[in-house]
């Protein structure tokens, strides 16, 4: 994973990362934007240069001098932070701490990654402690490694196919139908006529011999 590819890192107020890959991306960030209370774990991580975007409802008094208050309630703090990045010309964005607490927030934030890609032309990747989500459109090849676990989520494609995965993708519409696939080598390719979301794990699947 190229730690230098991102213009900015947005840290939401979900589960703070512990895996070395998202932490390395965070510590190599050119710009860090915290969603409200996310400034607290960033402070503990020694990253106090982050600016804070949100309505301020979960920002401790000690950090309020860093707060860029946006009070409108039509969008959540993740979207407000994304708009702030766009206004500053930062469109290659890594998203951290967007999952891991409330399940409704997790699903909402993952779906927002596609909204930012589709409607705001954001080149975004969302990192968790287990893997990363990448929004895509049309035909695309993804770097991989043999045994990497891969899931595909359809966002409106009527034609969907793959090469380089253990099980060929097809024109599924339900999210569960594209999960639990596996890369066969150093890359795989998706052919589609619309949008889709790709999830890849950091580690390969460990197989054990029968009787081992």
PDB file of C-alpha atoms in Angstrom:
ATOM      1  CA  UNK A   1       0.000   0.000   0.000  1.00  0.00           C
ATOM      2  CA  UNK A   2       1.452   3.345  -1.095  1.00  0.00           C
ATOM      3  CA  UNK A   3       1.397   5.557   1.987  1.00  0.00           C
ATOM      4  CA  UNK A   4       2.252   8.669  -0.053  1.00  0.00           C
ATOM      5  CA  UNK A   5      -0.635   8.563  -2.535  1.00  0.00           C
ATOM      6  CA  UNK A   6      -3.158  10.527  -0.461  1.00  0.00           C
ATOM      7  CA  UNK A   7      -3.618  14.300  -0.336  1.00  0.00           C
ATOM      8  CA  UNK A   8      -5.390  14.060   3.018  1.00  0.00           C
ATOM      9  CA  UNK A   9      -6.564  11.645   5.687  1.00  0.00           C
ATOM     10  CA  UNK A  10     -10.008  12.033   7.235  1.00  0.00           C
ATOM     11  CA  UNK A  11     -10.425  10.404  10.645  1.00  0.00           C
ATOM     12  CA  UNK A  12     -14.009   9.701  11.701  1.00  0.00           C
ATOM     13  CA  UNK A  13     -15.177   9.034  15.246  1.00  0.00           C
ATOM     14  CA  UNK A  14     -15.446   5.262  14.955  1.00  0.00           C
ATOM     15  CA  UNK A  15     -12.963   2.628  16.095  1.00  0.00           C
ATOM     16  CA  UNK A  16      -9.455   4.080  15.951  1.00  0.00           C
ATOM     17  CA  UNK A  17      -7.080   1.881  13.894  1.00  0.00           C
ATOM     18  CA  UNK A  18      -4.540  -0.453  15.443  1.00  0.00           C
ATOM     19  CA  UNK A  19      -3.284  -2.201  12.281  1.00  0.00           C
ATOM     20  CA  UNK A  20       0.088  -1.027  10.986  1.00  0.00           C
ATOM     21  CA  UNK A  21      -1.166  -0.134   7.488  1.00  0.00           C
ATOM     22  CA  UNK A  22      -3.810   2.500   8.420  1.00  0.00           C
ATOM     23  CA  UNK A  23      -1.531   3.800  11.177  1.00  0.00           C
ATOM     24  CA  UNK A  24       1.325   4.230   8.699  1.00  0.00           C
ATOM     25  CA  UNK A  25      -1.001   6.082   6.316  1.00  0.00           C
ATOM     26  CA  UNK A  26      -2.064   8.333   9.182  1.00  0.00           C
ATOM     27  CA  UNK A  27       1.472   9.106  10.318  1.00  0.00           C
ATOM     28  CA  UNK A  28       2.560   9.870   6.738  1.00  0.00           C
ATOM     29  CA  UNK A  29      -0.421  12.123   6.027  1.00  0.00           C
ATOM     30  CA  UNK A  30       0.097  15.477   4.330  1.00  0.00           C
ATOM     31  CA  UNK A  31      -3.094  16.808   5.913  1.00  0.00           C
ATOM     32  CA  UNK A  32      -5.280  15.334   8.682  1.00  0.00           C
ATOM     33  CA  UNK A  33      -8.920  16.260   9.163  1.00  0.00           C
ATOM     34  CA  UNK A  34     -10.692  15.037  12.296  1.00  0.00           C
ATOM     35  CA  UNK A  35     -14.451  14.584  12.465  1.00  0.00           C
ATOM     36  CA  UNK A  36     -15.415  16.244  15.754  1.00  0.00           C
ATOM     37  CA  UNK A  37     -14.424  13.971  18.683  1.00  0.00           C
ATOM     38  CA  UNK A  38     -11.882  12.052  16.578  1.00  0.00           C
ATOM     39  CA  UNK A  39      -9.364  14.681  17.682  1.00  0.00           C
ATOM     40  CA  UNK A  40      -9.095  12.895  21.059  1.00  0.00           C
ATOM     41  CA  UNK A  41      -7.459   9.648  19.805  1.00  0.00           C
ATOM     42  CA  UNK A  42      -5.394  11.721  17.366  1.00  0.00           C
ATOM     43  CA  UNK A  43      -4.104  13.733  20.315  1.00  0.00           C
ATOM     44  CA  UNK A  44      -3.172  10.507  22.099  1.00  0.00           C
ATOM     45  CA  UNK A  45      -1.369   9.418  18.924  1.00  0.00           C
ATOM     46  CA  UNK A  46       0.649  12.656  18.977  1.00  0.00           C
ATOM     47  CA  UNK A  47      -1.055  14.112  15.883  1.00  0.00           C
ATOM     48  CA  UNK A  48      -2.344  17.398  17.232  1.00  0.00           C
ATOM     49  CA  UNK A  49      -1.837  19.316  13.977  1.00  0.00           C
ATOM     50  CA  UNK A  50      -5.144  17.976  12.663  1.00  0.00           C
ATOM     51  CA  UNK A  51      -7.951  20.429  12.033  1.00  0.00           C
ATOM     52  CA  UNK A  52     -11.428  19.568  13.297  1.00  0.00           C
ATOM     53  CA  UNK A  53     -14.601  19.681  11.194  1.00  0.00           C
ATOM     54  CA  UNK A  54     -18.119  19.342  12.569  1.00  0.00           C
ATOM     55  CA  UNK A  55     -20.719  20.887  14.824  1.00  0.00           C
ATOM     56  CA  UNK A  56     -18.465  20.589  17.873  1.00  0.00           C
ATOM     57  CA  UNK A  57     -20.829  18.476  19.951  1.00  0.00           C
ATOM     58  CA  UNK A  58     -18.110  16.002  20.957  1.00  0.00           C
ATOM     59  CA  UNK A  59     -15.001  18.215  20.896  1.00  0.00           C
ATOM     60  CA  UNK A  60     -13.374  18.782  24.326  1.00  0.00           C
ATOM     61  CA  UNK A  61     -12.869  22.402  25.318  1.00  0.00           C
ATOM     62  CA  UNK A  62      -9.082  22.065  25.041  1.00  0.00           C
ATOM     63  CA  UNK A  63      -9.324  21.528  21.271  1.00  0.00           C
ATOM     64  CA  UNK A  64     -12.061  23.988  20.333  1.00  0.00           C
ATOM     65  CA  UNK A  65      -9.507  26.469  18.968  1.00  0.00           C
ATOM     66  CA  UNK A  66      -8.911  23.978  16.137  1.00  0.00           C
ATOM     67  CA  UNK A  67     -12.610  23.546  15.344  1.00  0.00           C
ATOM     68  CA  UNK A  68     -14.028  24.675  12.019  1.00  0.00           C
ATOM     69  CA  UNK A  69     -17.686  24.653  13.013  1.00  0.00           C
ATOM     70  CA  UNK A  70     -20.274  23.621  10.421  1.00  0.00           C
ATOM     71  CA  UNK A  71     -23.693  23.549  12.054  1.00  0.00           C
ATOM     72  CA  UNK A  72     -25.915  22.339   9.192  1.00  0.00           C
ATOM     73  CA  UNK A  73     -27.476  18.945   9.864  1.00  0.00           C
ATOM     74  CA  UNK A  74     -28.299  17.759   6.332  1.00  0.00           C
ATOM     75  CA  UNK A  75     -25.001  15.851   6.143  1.00  0.00           C
ATOM     76  CA  UNK A  76     -22.865  14.089   8.719  1.00  0.00           C
ATOM     77  CA  UNK A  77     -19.389  15.140   9.830  1.00  0.00           C
ATOM     78  CA  UNK A  78     -17.706  12.743   7.384  1.00  0.00           C
ATOM     79  CA  UNK A  79     -19.331  14.538   4.460  1.00  0.00           C
ATOM     80  CA  UNK A  80     -18.537  17.955   5.935  1.00  0.00           C
ATOM     81  CA  UNK A  81     -14.898  16.916   6.260  1.00  0.00           C
ATOM     82  CA  UNK A  82     -14.891  15.635   2.684  1.00  0.00           C
ATOM     83  CA  UNK A  83     -16.287  18.933   1.398  1.00  0.00           C
ATOM     84  CA  UNK A  84     -13.580  20.775   3.348  1.00  0.00           C
ATOM     85  CA  UNK A  85     -10.935  18.666   1.602  1.00  0.00           C
ATOM     86  CA  UNK A  86     -12.465  19.344  -1.820  1.00  0.00           C
ATOM     87  CA  UNK A  87     -12.488  23.094  -1.101  1.00  0.00           C
ATOM     88  CA  UNK A  88      -8.743  22.824  -0.426  1.00  0.00           C
ATOM     89  CA  UNK A  89      -8.063  20.816  -3.577  1.00  0.00           C
ATOM     90  CA  UNK A  90      -7.498  17.520  -1.750  1.00  0.00           C
ATOM     91  CA  UNK A  91      -9.351  14.820  -3.677  1.00  0.00           C
ATOM     92  CA  UNK A  92      -7.201  11.749  -3.004  1.00  0.00           C
ATOM     93  CA  UNK A  93      -8.457  10.901   0.455  1.00  0.00           C
ATOM     94  CA  UNK A  94      -7.873   8.067   2.915  1.00  0.00           C
ATOM     95  CA  UNK A  95     -10.749   7.473   5.335  1.00  0.00           C
ATOM     96  CA  UNK A  96      -9.960   5.978   8.754  1.00  0.00           C
ATOM     97  CA  UNK A  97     -12.037   5.118  11.856  1.00  0.00           C
ATOM     98  CA  UNK A  98     -15.261   4.975   9.836  1.00  0.00           C
ATOM     99  CA  UNK A  99     -16.306   1.538  11.108  1.00  0.00           C
ATOM    100  CA  UNK A 100     -16.188  -0.582  14.224  1.00  0.00           C
ATOM    101  CA  UNK A 101     -18.743   0.940  16.572  1.00  0.00           C
ATOM    102  CA  UNK A 102     -22.441   1.345  15.708  1.00  0.00           C
ATOM    103  CA  UNK A 103     -23.425  -0.866  12.795  1.00  0.00           C
ATOM    104  CA  UNK A 104     -25.743   1.736  11.271  1.00  0.00           C
ATOM    105  CA  UNK A 105     -22.910   4.267  11.192  1.00  0.00           C
ATOM    106  CA  UNK A 106     -20.626   1.644   9.659  1.00  0.00           C
ATOM    107  CA  UNK A 107     -23.026   0.882   6.801  1.00  0.00           C
ATOM    108  CA  UNK A 108     -23.780   4.554   6.254  1.00  0.00           C
ATOM    109  CA  UNK A 109     -20.120   5.531   6.092  1.00  0.00           C
ATOM    110  CA  UNK A 110     -19.212   2.725   3.692  1.00  0.00           C
ATOM    111  CA  UNK A 111     -22.048   3.749   1.370  1.00  0.00           C
ATOM    112  CA  UNK A 112     -20.912   7.378   1.564  1.00  0.00           C
ATOM    113  CA  UNK A 113     -17.569   6.351   0.065  1.00  0.00           C
ATOM    114  CA  UNK A 114     -19.446   5.523  -3.143  1.00  0.00           C
ATOM    115  CA  UNK A 115     -21.372   8.802  -2.992  1.00  0.00           C
ATOM    116  CA  UNK A 116     -18.122  10.784  -2.750  1.00  0.00           C
ATOM    117  CA  UNK A 117     -16.644   8.874  -5.694  1.00  0.00           C
ATOM    118  CA  UNK A 118     -19.736   9.126  -7.875  1.00  0.00           C
ATOM    119  CA  UNK A 119     -20.977  12.639  -7.066  1.00  0.00           C
ATOM    120  CA  UNK A 120     -17.835  14.490  -5.934  1.00  0.00           C
ATOM    121  CA  UNK A 121     -15.102  12.776  -8.005  1.00  0.00           C
ATOM    122  CA  UNK A 122     -13.219  11.782  -4.854  1.00  0.00           C
ATOM    123  CA  UNK A 123     -10.435   9.228  -5.277  1.00  0.00           C
ATOM    124  CA  UNK A 124     -11.086   7.727  -1.863  1.00  0.00           C
ATOM    125  CA  UNK A 125     -10.140   4.553  -0.016  1.00  0.00           C
ATOM    126  CA  UNK A 126     -11.604   3.513   3.334  1.00  0.00           C
ATOM    127  CA  UNK A 127      -9.271   1.561   5.644  1.00  0.00           C
ATOM    128  CA  UNK A 128     -10.280  -0.641   8.561  1.00  0.00           C
ATOM    129  CA  UNK A 129      -8.200  -2.887  10.820  1.00  0.00           C
ATOM    130  CA  UNK A 130      -8.744  -5.802   8.438  1.00  0.00           C
ATOM    131  CA  UNK A 131      -8.744  -4.406   4.905  1.00  0.00           C
ATOM    132  CA  UNK A 132      -9.821  -1.564   2.650  1.00  0.00           C
ATOM    133  CA  UNK A 133     -12.732  -0.500   0.435  1.00  0.00           C
ATOM    134  CA  UNK A 134     -12.237   0.989  -3.032  1.00  0.00           C
ATOM    135  CA  UNK A 135     -15.101   2.442  -5.123  1.00  0.00           C
ATOM    136  CA  UNK A 136     -14.864   1.866  -8.856  1.00  0.00           C
ATOM    137  CA  UNK A 137     -16.691   2.224 -12.169  1.00  0.00           C
ATOM    138  CA  UNK A 138     -16.473   0.192 -15.374  1.00  0.00           C
ATOM    139  CA  UNK A 139     -13.480  -1.950 -16.274  1.00  0.00           C
ATOM    140  CA  UNK A 140     -10.612  -1.900 -13.794  1.00  0.00           C
ATOM    141  CA  UNK A 141      -7.630  -3.989 -12.692  1.00  0.00           C
ATOM    142  CA  UNK A 142      -6.711  -4.233  -8.994  1.00  0.00           C
ATOM    143  CA  UNK A 143      -3.289  -5.134  -7.570  1.00  0.00           C
ATOM    144  CA  UNK A 144      -3.591  -8.148  -5.307  1.00  0.00           C
ATOM    145  CA  UNK A 145      -1.769 -11.211  -3.978  1.00  0.00           C
ATOM    146  CA  UNK A 146      -2.557 -14.892  -4.092  1.00  0.00           C
ATOM    147  CA  UNK A 147      -4.929 -15.821  -1.291  1.00  0.00           C
ATOM    148  CA  UNK A 148      -6.104 -12.270  -0.583  1.00  0.00           C
ATOM    149  CA  UNK A 149      -9.776 -12.235   0.369  1.00  0.00           C
ATOM    150  CA  UNK A 150     -11.945 -10.083  -1.901  1.00  0.00           C
ATOM    151  CA  UNK A 151     -15.586  -9.015  -1.829  1.00  0.00           C
ATOM    152  CA  UNK A 152     -17.558  -7.101  -4.469  1.00  0.00           C
ATOM    153  CA  UNK A 153     -20.611  -4.966  -3.769  1.00  0.00           C
ATOM    154  CA  UNK A 154     -22.755  -3.900  -6.702  1.00  0.00           C
ATOM    155  CA  UNK A 155     -23.953  -0.290  -6.853  1.00  0.00           C
ATOM    156  CA  UNK A 156     -26.084  -0.403  -9.997  1.00  0.00           C
ATOM    157  CA  UNK A 157     -24.087  -2.398 -12.544  1.00  0.00           C
ATOM    158  CA  UNK A 158     -26.225  -4.538 -14.846  1.00  0.00           C
ATOM    159  CA  UNK A 159     -23.228  -6.365 -16.288  1.00  0.00           C
ATOM    160  CA  UNK A 160     -20.523  -7.623 -13.946  1.00  0.00           C
ATOM    161  CA  UNK A 161     -17.720 -10.115 -14.548  1.00  0.00           C
ATOM    162  CA  UNK A 162     -14.222 -10.852 -13.264  1.00  0.00           C
ATOM    163  CA  UNK A 163     -10.937 -12.561 -14.060  1.00  0.00           C
ATOM    164  CA  UNK A 164      -8.311 -13.558 -11.534  1.00  0.00           C
ATOM    165  CA  UNK A 165     -10.758 -14.448  -8.751  1.00  0.00           C
ATOM    166  CA  UNK A 166     -11.500 -17.968  -7.494  1.00  0.00           C
ATOM    167  CA  UNK A 167     -15.207 -17.543  -8.289  1.00  0.00           C
ATOM    168  CA  UNK A 168     -16.279 -15.507 -11.316  1.00  0.00           C
ATOM    169  CA  UNK A 169     -18.362 -12.428 -10.584  1.00  0.00           C
ATOM    170  CA  UNK A 170     -21.784 -12.264 -12.215  1.00  0.00           C
ATOM    171  CA  UNK A 171     -24.719  -9.863 -12.466  1.00  0.00           C
ATOM    172  CA  UNK A 172     -25.685 -10.189  -8.814  1.00  0.00           C
ATOM    173  CA  UNK A 173     -27.783  -7.481  -7.157  1.00  0.00           C
ATOM    174  CA  UNK A 174     -27.693  -8.495  -3.482  1.00  0.00           C
ATOM    175  CA  UNK A 175     -24.602  -7.404  -1.553  1.00  0.00           C
ATOM    176  CA  UNK A 176     -24.023 -10.794   0.092  1.00  0.00           C
ATOM    177  CA  UNK A 177     -23.748 -12.500  -3.297  1.00  0.00           C
ATOM    178  CA  UNK A 178     -20.389 -10.886  -4.058  1.00  0.00           C
ATOM    179  CA  UNK A 179     -18.683 -11.572  -0.740  1.00  0.00           C
ATOM    180  CA  UNK A 180     -16.026 -14.113   0.306  1.00  0.00           C
ATOM    181  CA  UNK A 181     -14.104 -14.372  -2.956  1.00  0.00           C
ATOM    182  CA  UNK A 182     -10.352 -14.837  -3.284  1.00  0.00           C
ATOM    183  CA  UNK A 183      -7.575 -13.520  -5.526  1.00  0.00           C
ATOM    184  CA  UNK A 184      -5.601 -16.108  -7.500  1.00  0.00           C
ATOM    185  CA  UNK A 185      -2.509 -14.026  -8.172  1.00  0.00           C
ATOM    186  CA  UNK A 186      -0.929 -10.569  -8.260  1.00  0.00           C
ATOM    187  CA  UNK A 187      -3.959  -8.860  -9.806  1.00  0.00           C
ATOM    188  CA  UNK A 188      -7.598  -9.344 -10.687  1.00  0.00           C
ATOM    189  CA  UNK A 189      -9.838  -7.526 -13.142  1.00  0.00           C
ATOM    190  CA  UNK A 190     -13.470  -6.453 -12.954  1.00  0.00           C
ATOM    191  CA  UNK A 191     -15.578  -5.764 -16.045  1.00  0.00           C
ATOM    192  CA  UNK A 192     -18.727  -3.753 -15.380  1.00  0.00           C
ATOM    193  CA  UNK A 193     -21.105  -1.225 -16.914  1.00  0.00           C
ATOM    194  CA  UNK A 194     -21.668   0.693 -13.688  1.00  0.00           C
ATOM    195  CA  UNK A 195     -20.460   1.341 -10.144  1.00  0.00           C
ATOM    196  CA  UNK A 196     -19.251  -1.214  -7.601  1.00  0.00           C
ATOM    197  CA  UNK A 197     -17.243  -1.361  -4.376  1.00  0.00           C
ATOM    198  CA  UNK A 198     -14.264  -3.665  -3.857  1.00  0.00           C
ATOM    199  CA  UNK A 199     -13.078  -4.868  -0.448  1.00  0.00           C
ATOM    200  CA  UNK A 200      -9.622  -6.428  -0.063  1.00  0.00           C
ATOM    201  CA  UNK A 201      -8.003  -7.821   3.072  1.00  0.00           C
ATOM    202  CA  UNK A 202      -4.469  -6.899   4.128  1.00  0.00           C
ATOM    203  CA  UNK A 203      -3.525 -10.523   4.711  1.00  0.00           C
ATOM    204  CA  UNK A 204      -3.954 -13.685   2.688  1.00  0.00           C
ATOM    205  CA  UNK A 205      -6.127 -16.530   3.874  1.00  0.00           C
ATOM    206  CA  UNK A 206      -4.250 -19.115   5.890  1.00  0.00           C
ATOM    207  CA  UNK A 207      -5.010 -22.692   4.874  1.00  0.00           C
ATOM    208  CA  UNK A 208      -4.260 -25.656   7.107  1.00  0.00           C
ATOM    209  CA  UNK A 209      -3.791 -29.229   6.001  1.00  0.00           C
ATOM    210  CA  UNK A 210      -6.337 -31.813   7.073  1.00  0.00           C
ATOM    211  CA  UNK A 211      -5.150 -33.404  10.280  1.00  0.00           C
ATOM    212  CA  UNK A 212      -2.573 -30.701  10.946  1.00  0.00           C
TER     213      UNK A 212
END
